[in-house]
PDB file of C-alpha atoms and ligand atoms in Angstrom:
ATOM      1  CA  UNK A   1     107.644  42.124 111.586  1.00  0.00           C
ATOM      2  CA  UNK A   2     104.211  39.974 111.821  1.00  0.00           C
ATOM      3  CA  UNK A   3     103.866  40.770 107.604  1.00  0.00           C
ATOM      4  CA  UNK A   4     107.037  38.907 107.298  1.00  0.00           C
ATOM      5  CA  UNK A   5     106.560  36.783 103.796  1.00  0.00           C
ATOM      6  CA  UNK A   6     102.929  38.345 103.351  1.00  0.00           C
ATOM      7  CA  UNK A   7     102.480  40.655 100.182  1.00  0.00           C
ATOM      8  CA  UNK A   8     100.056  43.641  99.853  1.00  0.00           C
ATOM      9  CA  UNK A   9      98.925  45.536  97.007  1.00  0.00           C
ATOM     10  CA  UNK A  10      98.216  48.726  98.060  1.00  0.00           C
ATOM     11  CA  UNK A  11      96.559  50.850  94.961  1.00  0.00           C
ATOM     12  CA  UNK A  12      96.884  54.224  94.395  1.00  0.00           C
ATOM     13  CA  UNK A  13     100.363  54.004  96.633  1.00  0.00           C
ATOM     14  CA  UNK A  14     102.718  56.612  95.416  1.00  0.00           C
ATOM     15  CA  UNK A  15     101.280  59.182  97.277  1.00  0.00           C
ATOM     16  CA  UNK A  16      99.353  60.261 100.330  1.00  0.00           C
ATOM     17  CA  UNK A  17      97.759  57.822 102.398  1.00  0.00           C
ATOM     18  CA  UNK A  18      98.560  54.758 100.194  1.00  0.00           C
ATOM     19  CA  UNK A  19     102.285  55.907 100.606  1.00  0.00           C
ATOM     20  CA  UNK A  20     101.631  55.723 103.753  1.00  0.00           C
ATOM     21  CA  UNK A  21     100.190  52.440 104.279  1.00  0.00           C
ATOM     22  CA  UNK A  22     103.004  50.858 102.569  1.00  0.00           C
ATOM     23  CA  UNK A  23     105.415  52.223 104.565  1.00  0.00           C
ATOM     24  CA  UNK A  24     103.582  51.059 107.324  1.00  0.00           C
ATOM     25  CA  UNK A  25     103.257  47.504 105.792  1.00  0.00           C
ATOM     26  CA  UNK A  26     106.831  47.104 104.496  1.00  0.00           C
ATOM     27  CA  UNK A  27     107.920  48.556 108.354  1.00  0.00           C
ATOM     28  CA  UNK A  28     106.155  45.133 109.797  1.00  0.00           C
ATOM     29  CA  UNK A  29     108.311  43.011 107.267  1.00  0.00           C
ATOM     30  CA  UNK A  30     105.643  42.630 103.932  1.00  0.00           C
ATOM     31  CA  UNK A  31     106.313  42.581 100.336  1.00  0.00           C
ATOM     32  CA  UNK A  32     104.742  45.594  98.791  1.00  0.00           C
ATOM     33  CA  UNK A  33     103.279  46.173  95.110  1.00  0.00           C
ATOM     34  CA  UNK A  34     103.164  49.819  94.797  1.00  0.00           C
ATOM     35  CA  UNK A  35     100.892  51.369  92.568  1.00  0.00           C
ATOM     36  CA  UNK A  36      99.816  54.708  91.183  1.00  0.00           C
ATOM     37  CA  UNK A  37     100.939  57.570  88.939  1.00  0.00           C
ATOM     38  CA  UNK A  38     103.939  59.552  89.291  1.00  0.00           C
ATOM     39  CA  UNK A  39     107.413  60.392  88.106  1.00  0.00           C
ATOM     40  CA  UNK A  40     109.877  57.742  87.580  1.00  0.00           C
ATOM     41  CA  UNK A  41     112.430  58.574  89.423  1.00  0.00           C
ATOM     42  CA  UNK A  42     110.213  59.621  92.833  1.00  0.00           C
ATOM     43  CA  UNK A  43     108.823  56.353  92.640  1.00  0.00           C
ATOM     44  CA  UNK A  44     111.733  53.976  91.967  1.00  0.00           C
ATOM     45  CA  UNK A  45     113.421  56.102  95.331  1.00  0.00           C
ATOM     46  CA  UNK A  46     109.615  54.847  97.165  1.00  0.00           C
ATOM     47  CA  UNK A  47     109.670  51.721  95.584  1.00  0.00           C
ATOM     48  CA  UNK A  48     113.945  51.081  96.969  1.00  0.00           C
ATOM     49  CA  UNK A  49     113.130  52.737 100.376  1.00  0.00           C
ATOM     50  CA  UNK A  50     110.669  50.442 101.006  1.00  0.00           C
ATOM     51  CA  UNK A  51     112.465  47.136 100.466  1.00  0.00           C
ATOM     52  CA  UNK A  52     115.156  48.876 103.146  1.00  0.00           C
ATOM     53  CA  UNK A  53     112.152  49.013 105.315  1.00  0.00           C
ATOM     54  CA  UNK A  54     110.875  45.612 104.649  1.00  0.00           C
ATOM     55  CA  UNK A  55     114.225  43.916 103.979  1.00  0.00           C
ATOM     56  CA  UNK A  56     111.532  42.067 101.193  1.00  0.00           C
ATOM     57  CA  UNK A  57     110.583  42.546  98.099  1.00  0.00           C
ATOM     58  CA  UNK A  58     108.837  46.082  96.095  1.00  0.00           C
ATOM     59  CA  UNK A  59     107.715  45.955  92.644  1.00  0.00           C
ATOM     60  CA  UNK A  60     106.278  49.219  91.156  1.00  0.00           C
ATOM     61  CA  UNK A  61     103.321  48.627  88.833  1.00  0.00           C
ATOM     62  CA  UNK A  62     101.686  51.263  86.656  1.00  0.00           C
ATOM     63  CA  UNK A  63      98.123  49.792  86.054  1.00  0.00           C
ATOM     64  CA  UNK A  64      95.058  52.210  85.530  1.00  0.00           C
ATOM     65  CA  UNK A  65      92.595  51.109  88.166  1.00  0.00           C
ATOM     66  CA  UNK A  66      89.794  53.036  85.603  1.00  0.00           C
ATOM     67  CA  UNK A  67      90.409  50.060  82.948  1.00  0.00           C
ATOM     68  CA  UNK A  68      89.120  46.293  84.403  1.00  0.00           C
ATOM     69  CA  UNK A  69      91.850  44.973  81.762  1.00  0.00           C
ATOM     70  CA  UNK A  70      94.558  46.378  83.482  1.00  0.00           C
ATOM     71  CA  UNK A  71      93.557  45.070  86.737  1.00  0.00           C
ATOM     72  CA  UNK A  72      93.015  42.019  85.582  1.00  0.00           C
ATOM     73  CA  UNK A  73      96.868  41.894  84.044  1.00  0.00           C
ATOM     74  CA  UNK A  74      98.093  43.156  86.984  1.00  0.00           C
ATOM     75  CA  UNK A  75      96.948  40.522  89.641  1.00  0.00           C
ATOM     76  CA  UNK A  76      98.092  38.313  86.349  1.00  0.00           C
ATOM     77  CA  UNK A  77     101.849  39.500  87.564  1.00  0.00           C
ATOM     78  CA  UNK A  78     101.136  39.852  91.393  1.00  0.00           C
ATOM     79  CA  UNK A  79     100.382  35.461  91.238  1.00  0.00           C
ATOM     80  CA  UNK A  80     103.411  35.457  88.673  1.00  0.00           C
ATOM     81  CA  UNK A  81     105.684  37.238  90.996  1.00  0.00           C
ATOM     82  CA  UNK A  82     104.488  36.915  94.564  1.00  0.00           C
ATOM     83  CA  UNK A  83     102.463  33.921  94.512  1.00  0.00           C
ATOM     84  CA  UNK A  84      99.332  36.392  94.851  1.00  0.00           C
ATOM     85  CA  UNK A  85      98.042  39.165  97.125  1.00  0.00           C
ATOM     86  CA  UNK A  86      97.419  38.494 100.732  1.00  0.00           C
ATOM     87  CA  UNK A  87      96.499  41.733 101.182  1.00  0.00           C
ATOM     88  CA  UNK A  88      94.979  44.233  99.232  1.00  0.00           C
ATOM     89  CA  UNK A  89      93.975  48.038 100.026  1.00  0.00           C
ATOM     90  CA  UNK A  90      91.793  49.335  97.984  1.00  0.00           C
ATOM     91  CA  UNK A  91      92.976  53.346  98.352  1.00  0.00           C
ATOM     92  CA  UNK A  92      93.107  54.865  94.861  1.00  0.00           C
ATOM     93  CA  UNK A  93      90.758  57.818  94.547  1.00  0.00           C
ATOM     94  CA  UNK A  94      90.184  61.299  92.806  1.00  0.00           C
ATOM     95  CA  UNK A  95      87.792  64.301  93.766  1.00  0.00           C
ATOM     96  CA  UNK A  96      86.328  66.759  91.532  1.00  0.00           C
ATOM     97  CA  UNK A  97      83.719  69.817  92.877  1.00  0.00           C
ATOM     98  CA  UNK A  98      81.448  70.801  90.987  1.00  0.00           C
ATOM     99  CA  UNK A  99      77.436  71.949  91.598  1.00  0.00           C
ATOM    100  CA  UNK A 100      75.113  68.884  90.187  1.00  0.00           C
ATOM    101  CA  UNK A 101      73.952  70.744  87.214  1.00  0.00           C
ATOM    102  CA  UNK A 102      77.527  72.009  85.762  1.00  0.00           C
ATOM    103  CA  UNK A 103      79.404  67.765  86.804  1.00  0.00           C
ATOM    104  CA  UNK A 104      80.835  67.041  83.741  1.00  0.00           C
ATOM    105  CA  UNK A 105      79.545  63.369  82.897  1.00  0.00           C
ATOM    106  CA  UNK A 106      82.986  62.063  82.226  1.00  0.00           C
ATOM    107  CA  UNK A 107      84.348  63.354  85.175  1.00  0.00           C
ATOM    108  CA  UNK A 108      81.377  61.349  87.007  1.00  0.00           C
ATOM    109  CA  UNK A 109      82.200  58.358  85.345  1.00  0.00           C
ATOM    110  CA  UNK A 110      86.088  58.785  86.176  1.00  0.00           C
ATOM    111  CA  UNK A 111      85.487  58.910  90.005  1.00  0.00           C
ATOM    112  CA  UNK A 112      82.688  56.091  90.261  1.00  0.00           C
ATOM    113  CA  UNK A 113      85.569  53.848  87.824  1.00  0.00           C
ATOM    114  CA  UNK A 114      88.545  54.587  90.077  1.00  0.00           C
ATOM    115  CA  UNK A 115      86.690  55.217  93.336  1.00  0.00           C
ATOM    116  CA  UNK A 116      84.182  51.921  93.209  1.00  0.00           C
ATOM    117  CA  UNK A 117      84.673  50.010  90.106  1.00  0.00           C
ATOM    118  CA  UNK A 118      88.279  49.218  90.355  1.00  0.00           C
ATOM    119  CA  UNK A 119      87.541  47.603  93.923  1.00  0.00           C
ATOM    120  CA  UNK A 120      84.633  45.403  92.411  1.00  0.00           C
ATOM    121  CA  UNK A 121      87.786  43.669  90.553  1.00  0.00           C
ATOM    122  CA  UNK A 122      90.568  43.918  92.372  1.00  0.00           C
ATOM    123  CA  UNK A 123      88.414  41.935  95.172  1.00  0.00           C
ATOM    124  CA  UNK A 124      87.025  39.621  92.722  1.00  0.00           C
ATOM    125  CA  UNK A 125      90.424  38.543  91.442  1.00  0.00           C
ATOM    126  CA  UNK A 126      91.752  38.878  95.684  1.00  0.00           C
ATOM    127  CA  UNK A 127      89.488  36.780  97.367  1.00  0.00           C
ATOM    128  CA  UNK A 128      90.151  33.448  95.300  1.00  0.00           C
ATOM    129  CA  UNK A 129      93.527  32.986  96.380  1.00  0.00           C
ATOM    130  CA  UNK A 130      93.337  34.445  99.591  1.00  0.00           C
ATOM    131  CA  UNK A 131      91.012  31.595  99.760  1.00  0.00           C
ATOM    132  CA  UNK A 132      92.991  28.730  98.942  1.00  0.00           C
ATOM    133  CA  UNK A 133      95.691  30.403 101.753  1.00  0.00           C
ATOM    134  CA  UNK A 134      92.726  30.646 104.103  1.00  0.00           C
ATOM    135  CA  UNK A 135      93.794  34.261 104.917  1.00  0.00           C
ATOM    136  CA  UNK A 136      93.031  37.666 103.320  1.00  0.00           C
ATOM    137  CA  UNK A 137      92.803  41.096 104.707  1.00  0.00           C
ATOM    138  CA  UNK A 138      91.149  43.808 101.887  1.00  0.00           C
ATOM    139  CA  UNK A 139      90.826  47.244 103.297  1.00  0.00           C
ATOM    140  CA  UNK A 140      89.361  50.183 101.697  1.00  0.00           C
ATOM    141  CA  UNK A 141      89.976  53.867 102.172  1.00  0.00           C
ATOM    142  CA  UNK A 142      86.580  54.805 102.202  1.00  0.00           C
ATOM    143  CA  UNK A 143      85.876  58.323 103.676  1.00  0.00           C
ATOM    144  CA  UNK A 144      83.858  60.187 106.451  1.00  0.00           C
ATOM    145  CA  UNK A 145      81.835  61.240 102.895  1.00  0.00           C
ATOM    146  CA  UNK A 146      81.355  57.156 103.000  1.00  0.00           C
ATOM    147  CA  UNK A 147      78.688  58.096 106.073  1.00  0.00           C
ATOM    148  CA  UNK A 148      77.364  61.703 105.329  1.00  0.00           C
ATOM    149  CA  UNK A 149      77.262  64.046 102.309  1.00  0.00           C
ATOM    150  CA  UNK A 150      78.899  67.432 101.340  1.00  0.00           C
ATOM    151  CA  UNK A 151      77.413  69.714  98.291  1.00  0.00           C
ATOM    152  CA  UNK A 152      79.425  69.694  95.410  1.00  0.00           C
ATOM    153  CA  UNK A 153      80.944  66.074  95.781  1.00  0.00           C
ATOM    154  CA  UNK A 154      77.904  63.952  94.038  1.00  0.00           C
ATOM    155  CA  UNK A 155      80.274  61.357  92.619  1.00  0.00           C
ATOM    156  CA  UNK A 156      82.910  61.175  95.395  1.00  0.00           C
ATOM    157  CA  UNK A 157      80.055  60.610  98.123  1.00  0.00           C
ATOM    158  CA  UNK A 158      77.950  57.948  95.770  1.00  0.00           C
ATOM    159  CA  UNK A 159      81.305  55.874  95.169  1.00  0.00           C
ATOM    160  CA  UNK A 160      82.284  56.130  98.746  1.00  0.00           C
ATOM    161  CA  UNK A 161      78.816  55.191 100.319  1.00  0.00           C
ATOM    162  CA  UNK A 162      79.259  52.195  97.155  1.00  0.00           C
ATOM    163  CA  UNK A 163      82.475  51.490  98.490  1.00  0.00           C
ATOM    164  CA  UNK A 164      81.107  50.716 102.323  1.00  0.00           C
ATOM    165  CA  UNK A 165      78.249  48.549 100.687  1.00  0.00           C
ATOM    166  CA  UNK A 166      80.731  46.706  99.269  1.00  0.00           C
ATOM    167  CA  UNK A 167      83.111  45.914 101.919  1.00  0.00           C
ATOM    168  CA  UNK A 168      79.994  45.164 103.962  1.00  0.00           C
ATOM    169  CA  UNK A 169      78.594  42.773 101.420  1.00  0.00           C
ATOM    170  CA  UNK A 170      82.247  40.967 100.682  1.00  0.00           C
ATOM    171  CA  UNK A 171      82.420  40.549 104.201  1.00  0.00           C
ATOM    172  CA  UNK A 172      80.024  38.264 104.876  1.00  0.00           C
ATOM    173  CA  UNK A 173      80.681  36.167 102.087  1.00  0.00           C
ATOM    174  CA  UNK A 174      84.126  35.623 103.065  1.00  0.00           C
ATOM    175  CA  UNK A 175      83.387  35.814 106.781  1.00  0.00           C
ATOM    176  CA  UNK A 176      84.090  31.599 107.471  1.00  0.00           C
ATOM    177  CA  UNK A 177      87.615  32.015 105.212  1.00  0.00           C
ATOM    178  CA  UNK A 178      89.867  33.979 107.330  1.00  0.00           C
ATOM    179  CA  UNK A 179      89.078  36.769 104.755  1.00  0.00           C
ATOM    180  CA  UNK A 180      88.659  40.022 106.815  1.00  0.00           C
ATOM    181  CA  UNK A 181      86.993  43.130 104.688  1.00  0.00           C
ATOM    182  CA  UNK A 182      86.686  46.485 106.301  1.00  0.00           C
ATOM    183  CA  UNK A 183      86.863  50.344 105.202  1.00  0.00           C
ATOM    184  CA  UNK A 184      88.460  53.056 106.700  1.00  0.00           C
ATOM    185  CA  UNK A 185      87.132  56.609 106.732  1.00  0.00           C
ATOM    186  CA  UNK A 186      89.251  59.589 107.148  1.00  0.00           C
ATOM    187  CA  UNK A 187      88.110  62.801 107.821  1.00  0.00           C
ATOM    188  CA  UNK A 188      90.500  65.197 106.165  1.00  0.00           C
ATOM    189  CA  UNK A 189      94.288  64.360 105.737  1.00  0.00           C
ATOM    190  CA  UNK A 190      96.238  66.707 103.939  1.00  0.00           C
ATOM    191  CA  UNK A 191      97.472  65.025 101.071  1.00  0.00           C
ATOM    192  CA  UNK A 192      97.601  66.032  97.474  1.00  0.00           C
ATOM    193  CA  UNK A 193      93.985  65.157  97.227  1.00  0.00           C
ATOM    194  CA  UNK A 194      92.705  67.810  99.467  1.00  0.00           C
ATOM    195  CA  UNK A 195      95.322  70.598  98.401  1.00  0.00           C
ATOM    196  CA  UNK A 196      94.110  70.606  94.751  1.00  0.00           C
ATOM    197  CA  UNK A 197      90.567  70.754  95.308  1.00  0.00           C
ATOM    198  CA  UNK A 198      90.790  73.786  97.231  1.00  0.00           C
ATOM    199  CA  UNK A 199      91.002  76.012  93.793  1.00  0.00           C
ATOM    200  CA  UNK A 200      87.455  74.344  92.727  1.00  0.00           C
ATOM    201  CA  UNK A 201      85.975  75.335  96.307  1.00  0.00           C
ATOM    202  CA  UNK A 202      87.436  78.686  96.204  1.00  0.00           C
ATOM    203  CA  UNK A 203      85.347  79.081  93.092  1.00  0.00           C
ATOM    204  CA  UNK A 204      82.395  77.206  94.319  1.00  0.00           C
ATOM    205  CA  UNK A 205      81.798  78.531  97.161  1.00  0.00           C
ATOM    206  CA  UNK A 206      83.659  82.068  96.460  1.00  0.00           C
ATOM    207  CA  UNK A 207      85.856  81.594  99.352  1.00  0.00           C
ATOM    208  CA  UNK A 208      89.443  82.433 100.047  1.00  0.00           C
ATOM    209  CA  UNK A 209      92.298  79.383 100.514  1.00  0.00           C
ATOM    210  CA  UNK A 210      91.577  80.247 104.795  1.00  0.00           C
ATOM    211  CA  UNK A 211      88.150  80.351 104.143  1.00  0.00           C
ATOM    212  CA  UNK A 212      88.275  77.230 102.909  1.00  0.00           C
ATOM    213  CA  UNK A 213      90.870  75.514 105.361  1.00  0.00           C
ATOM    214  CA  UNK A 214      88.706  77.063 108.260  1.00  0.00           C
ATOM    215  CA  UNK A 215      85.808  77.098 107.178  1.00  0.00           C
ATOM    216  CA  UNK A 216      85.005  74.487 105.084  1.00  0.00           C
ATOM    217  CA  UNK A 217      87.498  71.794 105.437  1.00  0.00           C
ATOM    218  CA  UNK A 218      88.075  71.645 109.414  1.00  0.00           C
ATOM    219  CA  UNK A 219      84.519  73.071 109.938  1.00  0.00           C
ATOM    220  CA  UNK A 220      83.274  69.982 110.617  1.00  0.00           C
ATOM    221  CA  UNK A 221      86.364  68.386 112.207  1.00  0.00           C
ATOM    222  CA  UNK A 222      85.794  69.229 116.475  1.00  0.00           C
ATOM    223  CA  UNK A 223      89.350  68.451 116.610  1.00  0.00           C
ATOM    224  CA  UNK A 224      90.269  70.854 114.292  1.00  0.00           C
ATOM    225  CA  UNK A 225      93.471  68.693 112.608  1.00  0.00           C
ATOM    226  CA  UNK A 226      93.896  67.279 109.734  1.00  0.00           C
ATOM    227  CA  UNK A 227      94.060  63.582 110.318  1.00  0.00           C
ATOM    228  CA  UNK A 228      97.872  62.531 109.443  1.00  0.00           C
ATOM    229  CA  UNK A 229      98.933  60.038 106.872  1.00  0.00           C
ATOM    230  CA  UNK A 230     100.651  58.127 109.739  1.00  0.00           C
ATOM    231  CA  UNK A 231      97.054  57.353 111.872  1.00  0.00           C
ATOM    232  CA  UNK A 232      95.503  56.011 109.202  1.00  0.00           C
ATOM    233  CA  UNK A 233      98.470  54.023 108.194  1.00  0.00           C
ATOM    234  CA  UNK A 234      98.352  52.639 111.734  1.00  0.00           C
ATOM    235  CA  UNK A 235      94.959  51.212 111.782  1.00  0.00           C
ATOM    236  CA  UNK A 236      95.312  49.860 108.609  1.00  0.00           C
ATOM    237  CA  UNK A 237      98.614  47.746 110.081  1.00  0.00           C
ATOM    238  CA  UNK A 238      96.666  47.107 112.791  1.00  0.00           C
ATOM    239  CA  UNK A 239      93.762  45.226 110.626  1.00  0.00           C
ATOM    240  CA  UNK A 240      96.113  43.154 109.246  1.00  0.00           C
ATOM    241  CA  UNK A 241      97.397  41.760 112.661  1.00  0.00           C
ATOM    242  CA  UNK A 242      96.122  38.665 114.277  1.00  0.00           C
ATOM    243  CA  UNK A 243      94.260  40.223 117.449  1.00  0.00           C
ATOM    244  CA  UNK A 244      92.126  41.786 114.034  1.00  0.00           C
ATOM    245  CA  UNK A 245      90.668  38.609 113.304  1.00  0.00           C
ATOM    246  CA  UNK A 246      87.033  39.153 114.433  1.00  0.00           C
ATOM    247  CA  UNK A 247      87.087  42.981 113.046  1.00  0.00           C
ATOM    248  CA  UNK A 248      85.530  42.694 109.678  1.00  0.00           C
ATOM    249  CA  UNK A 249      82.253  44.617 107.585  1.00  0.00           C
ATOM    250  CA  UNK A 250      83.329  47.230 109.711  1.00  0.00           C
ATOM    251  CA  UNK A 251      83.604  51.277 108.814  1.00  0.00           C
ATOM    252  CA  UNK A 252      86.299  52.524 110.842  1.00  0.00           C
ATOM    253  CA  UNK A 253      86.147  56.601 111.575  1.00  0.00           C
ATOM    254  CA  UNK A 254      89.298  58.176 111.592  1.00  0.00           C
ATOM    255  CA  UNK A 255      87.880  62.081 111.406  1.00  0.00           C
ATOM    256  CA  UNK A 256      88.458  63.828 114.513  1.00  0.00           C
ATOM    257  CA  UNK A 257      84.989  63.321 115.716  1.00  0.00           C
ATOM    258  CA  UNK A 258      83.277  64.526 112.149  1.00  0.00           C
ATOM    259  CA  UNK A 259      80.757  61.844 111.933  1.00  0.00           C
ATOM    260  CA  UNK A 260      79.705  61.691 115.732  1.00  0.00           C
ATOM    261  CA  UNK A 261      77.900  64.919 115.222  1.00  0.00           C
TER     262      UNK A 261
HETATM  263  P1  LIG B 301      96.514  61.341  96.595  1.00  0.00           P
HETATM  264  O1  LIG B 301      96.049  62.182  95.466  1.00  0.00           O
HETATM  265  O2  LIG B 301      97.701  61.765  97.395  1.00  0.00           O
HETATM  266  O3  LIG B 301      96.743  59.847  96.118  1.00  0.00           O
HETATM  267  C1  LIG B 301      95.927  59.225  95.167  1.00  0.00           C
HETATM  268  C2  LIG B 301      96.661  58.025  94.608  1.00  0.00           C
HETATM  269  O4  LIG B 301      95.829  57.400  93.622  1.00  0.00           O
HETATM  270  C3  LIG B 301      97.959  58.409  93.888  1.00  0.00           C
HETATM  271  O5  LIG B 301      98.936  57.432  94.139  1.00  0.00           O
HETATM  272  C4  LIG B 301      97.549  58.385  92.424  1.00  0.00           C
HETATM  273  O6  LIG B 301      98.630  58.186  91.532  1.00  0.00           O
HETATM  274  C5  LIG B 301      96.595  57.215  92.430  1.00  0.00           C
HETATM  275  N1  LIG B 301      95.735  57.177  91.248  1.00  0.00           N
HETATM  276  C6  LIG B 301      94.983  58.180  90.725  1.00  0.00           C
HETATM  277  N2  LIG B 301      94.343  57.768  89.610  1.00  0.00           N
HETATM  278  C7  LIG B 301      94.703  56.450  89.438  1.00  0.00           C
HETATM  279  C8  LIG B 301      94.373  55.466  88.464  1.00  0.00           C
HETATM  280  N3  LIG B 301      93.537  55.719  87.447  1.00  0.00           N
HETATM  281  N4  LIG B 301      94.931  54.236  88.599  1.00  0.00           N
HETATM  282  C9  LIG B 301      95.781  53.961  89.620  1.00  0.00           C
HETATM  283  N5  LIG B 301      96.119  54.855  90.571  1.00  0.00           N
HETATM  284  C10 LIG B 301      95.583  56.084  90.476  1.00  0.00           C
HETATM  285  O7  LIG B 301      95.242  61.211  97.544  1.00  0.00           O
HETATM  286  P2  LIG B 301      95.030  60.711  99.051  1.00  0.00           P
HETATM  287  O8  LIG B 301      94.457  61.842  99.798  1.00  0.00           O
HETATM  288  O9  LIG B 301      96.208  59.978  99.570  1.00  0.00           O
HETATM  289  O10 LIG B 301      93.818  59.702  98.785  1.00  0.00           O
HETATM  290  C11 LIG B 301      93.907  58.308  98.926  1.00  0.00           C
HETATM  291  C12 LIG B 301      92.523  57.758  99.217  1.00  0.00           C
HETATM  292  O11 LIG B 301      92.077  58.300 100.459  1.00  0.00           O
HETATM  293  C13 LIG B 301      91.469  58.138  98.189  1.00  0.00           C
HETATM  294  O12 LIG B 301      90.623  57.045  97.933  1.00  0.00           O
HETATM  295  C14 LIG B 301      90.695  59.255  98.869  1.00  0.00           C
HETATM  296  O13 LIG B 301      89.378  59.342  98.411  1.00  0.00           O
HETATM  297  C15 LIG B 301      90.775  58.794 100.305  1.00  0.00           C
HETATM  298  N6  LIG B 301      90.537  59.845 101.302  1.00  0.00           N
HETATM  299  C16 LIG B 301      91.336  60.937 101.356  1.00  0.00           C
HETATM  300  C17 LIG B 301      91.070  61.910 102.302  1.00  0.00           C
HETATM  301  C18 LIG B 301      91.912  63.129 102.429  1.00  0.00           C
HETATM  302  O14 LIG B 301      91.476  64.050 103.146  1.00  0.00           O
HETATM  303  N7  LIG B 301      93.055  63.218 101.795  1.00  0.00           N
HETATM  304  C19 LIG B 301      89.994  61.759 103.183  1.00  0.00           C
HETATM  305  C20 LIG B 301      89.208  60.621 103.092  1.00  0.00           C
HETATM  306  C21 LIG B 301      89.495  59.669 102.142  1.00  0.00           C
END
């Protein structure tokens, strides 16, 4: 319980990995602000199971990470409520495949909004009173496509190589504050995420669903897993623990041994 009276935004939380890493987060005692999309009911049952968990507080809230206003109003709420965020994952993110020449512009524009953007200001509007506390922890879920490309994924990879430029940069400028920044970069985890882009890949690269699992998705994973929601949740709890203090600007692989090739 070392999150005891600690509160952590985690975006993009009622699903997935972000589901994940506030389960994680609540199970070591901190307040949790779940956010996302979803239906109602499915995330008030999250939103009640985790306060069992934490035996703290949840609050659900429904900002859309692709609009700076509504990022803005919700850290507005988080002070009002919580007394701020003293720790914030950045780990709201969309995919779309598509060859270069057929991206639909607004579809680029989506993912570099939601996958970049929206940590730009939830950071900026973090680190001031994580300053006055004189403790912060802000982790991203970057990706493995954070260190090396695939076709088809222009704007994922560009806002995920942004997004490990950024945590580097924040980093150091927090460095001397008790502010740690670091990303974490899955290989693949099955989540929602990965299950609905398999229909664009089919297409793409005229593949069946195996083809694609096999041969495309766990290609370049030597373990040949899926990473679970669970590790990544773990390392995540663990960067927010004391003996974490001196980890920061780091990009932490979690990808069954994708990047080391
Ligand atoms: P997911 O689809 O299960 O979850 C995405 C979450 O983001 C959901 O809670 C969704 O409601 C939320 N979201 C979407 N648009 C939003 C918006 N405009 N405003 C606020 N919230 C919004 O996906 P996931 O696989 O759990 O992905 C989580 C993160 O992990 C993403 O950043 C993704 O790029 C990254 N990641 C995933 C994998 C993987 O294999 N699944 C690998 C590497 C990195």
């Amino acid at each position: 319980m070392h999150l005891k009276g600690k509160t952590a935004l985690v975006t993009g939380s009622t699903s997935g990995i972000g589901l994940g890493i506030a389960k994680a987060f609540a199970a070591a005692g901190a307040n949790i602000i779940v956010n996302g999309f979803g239906e109602a009911d499915a995330i008030e049952t999250e939103r009640a199971a985790l306060e069992v968990l934490s035996g703290g507080k949840a609050a659900y809230d429904d900002a859309d990470l692709t609009k700076a206003e509504a990022i803005e109003e919700m850290f507005q709420r988080a002070e009002k409520d919580f007394g701020g965020v003293d720790i914030l994952v950045n780990n709201a993110g969309m995919q779309f495949v598509s060859p270069i020449e057929d991206f639909p512009p607004e579809k680029w524009d989506m993912i570099i909004a939601l996958n970049l953007t929206a940590s730009f200001h939830t950071i900026r509007h973090a680190v001031p009173v994580m300053r006055k506390k004189g403790w912060g922890r802000i982790i991203g879920t970057a990706s493995a496509h954070s260190l090396v490309a695939s076709p088809f994924k222009s704007a994922y990879v560009t806002a995920k190589h942004g997004l490990a430029g950024l945590t580097k940069t924040v980093a150091l400028e927090v460095a001397d504050a008790g502010i740690t920044v670091n990303c974490i970069s899955p290989g693949y985890v099955w989540t929602p995420l990965v299950e609905n882009q398999i229909p664009d890949t089919m297409k793409a690269r005229k593949m069946t669903r195996e083809q694609v699992i096999n041969d495309v998705l766990l290609a370049g994973q030597p373990t040949k897993q899926f990473v679970t929601v669970e590790q990544v949740a773990a390392l995540a709890a663990f960067l927010t623990r004391d003996e974490a203090a001196n980890i920061t600007g780091a990009n932490l692989s979690v990808d069954g041994g994708w990047t080391a090739q």
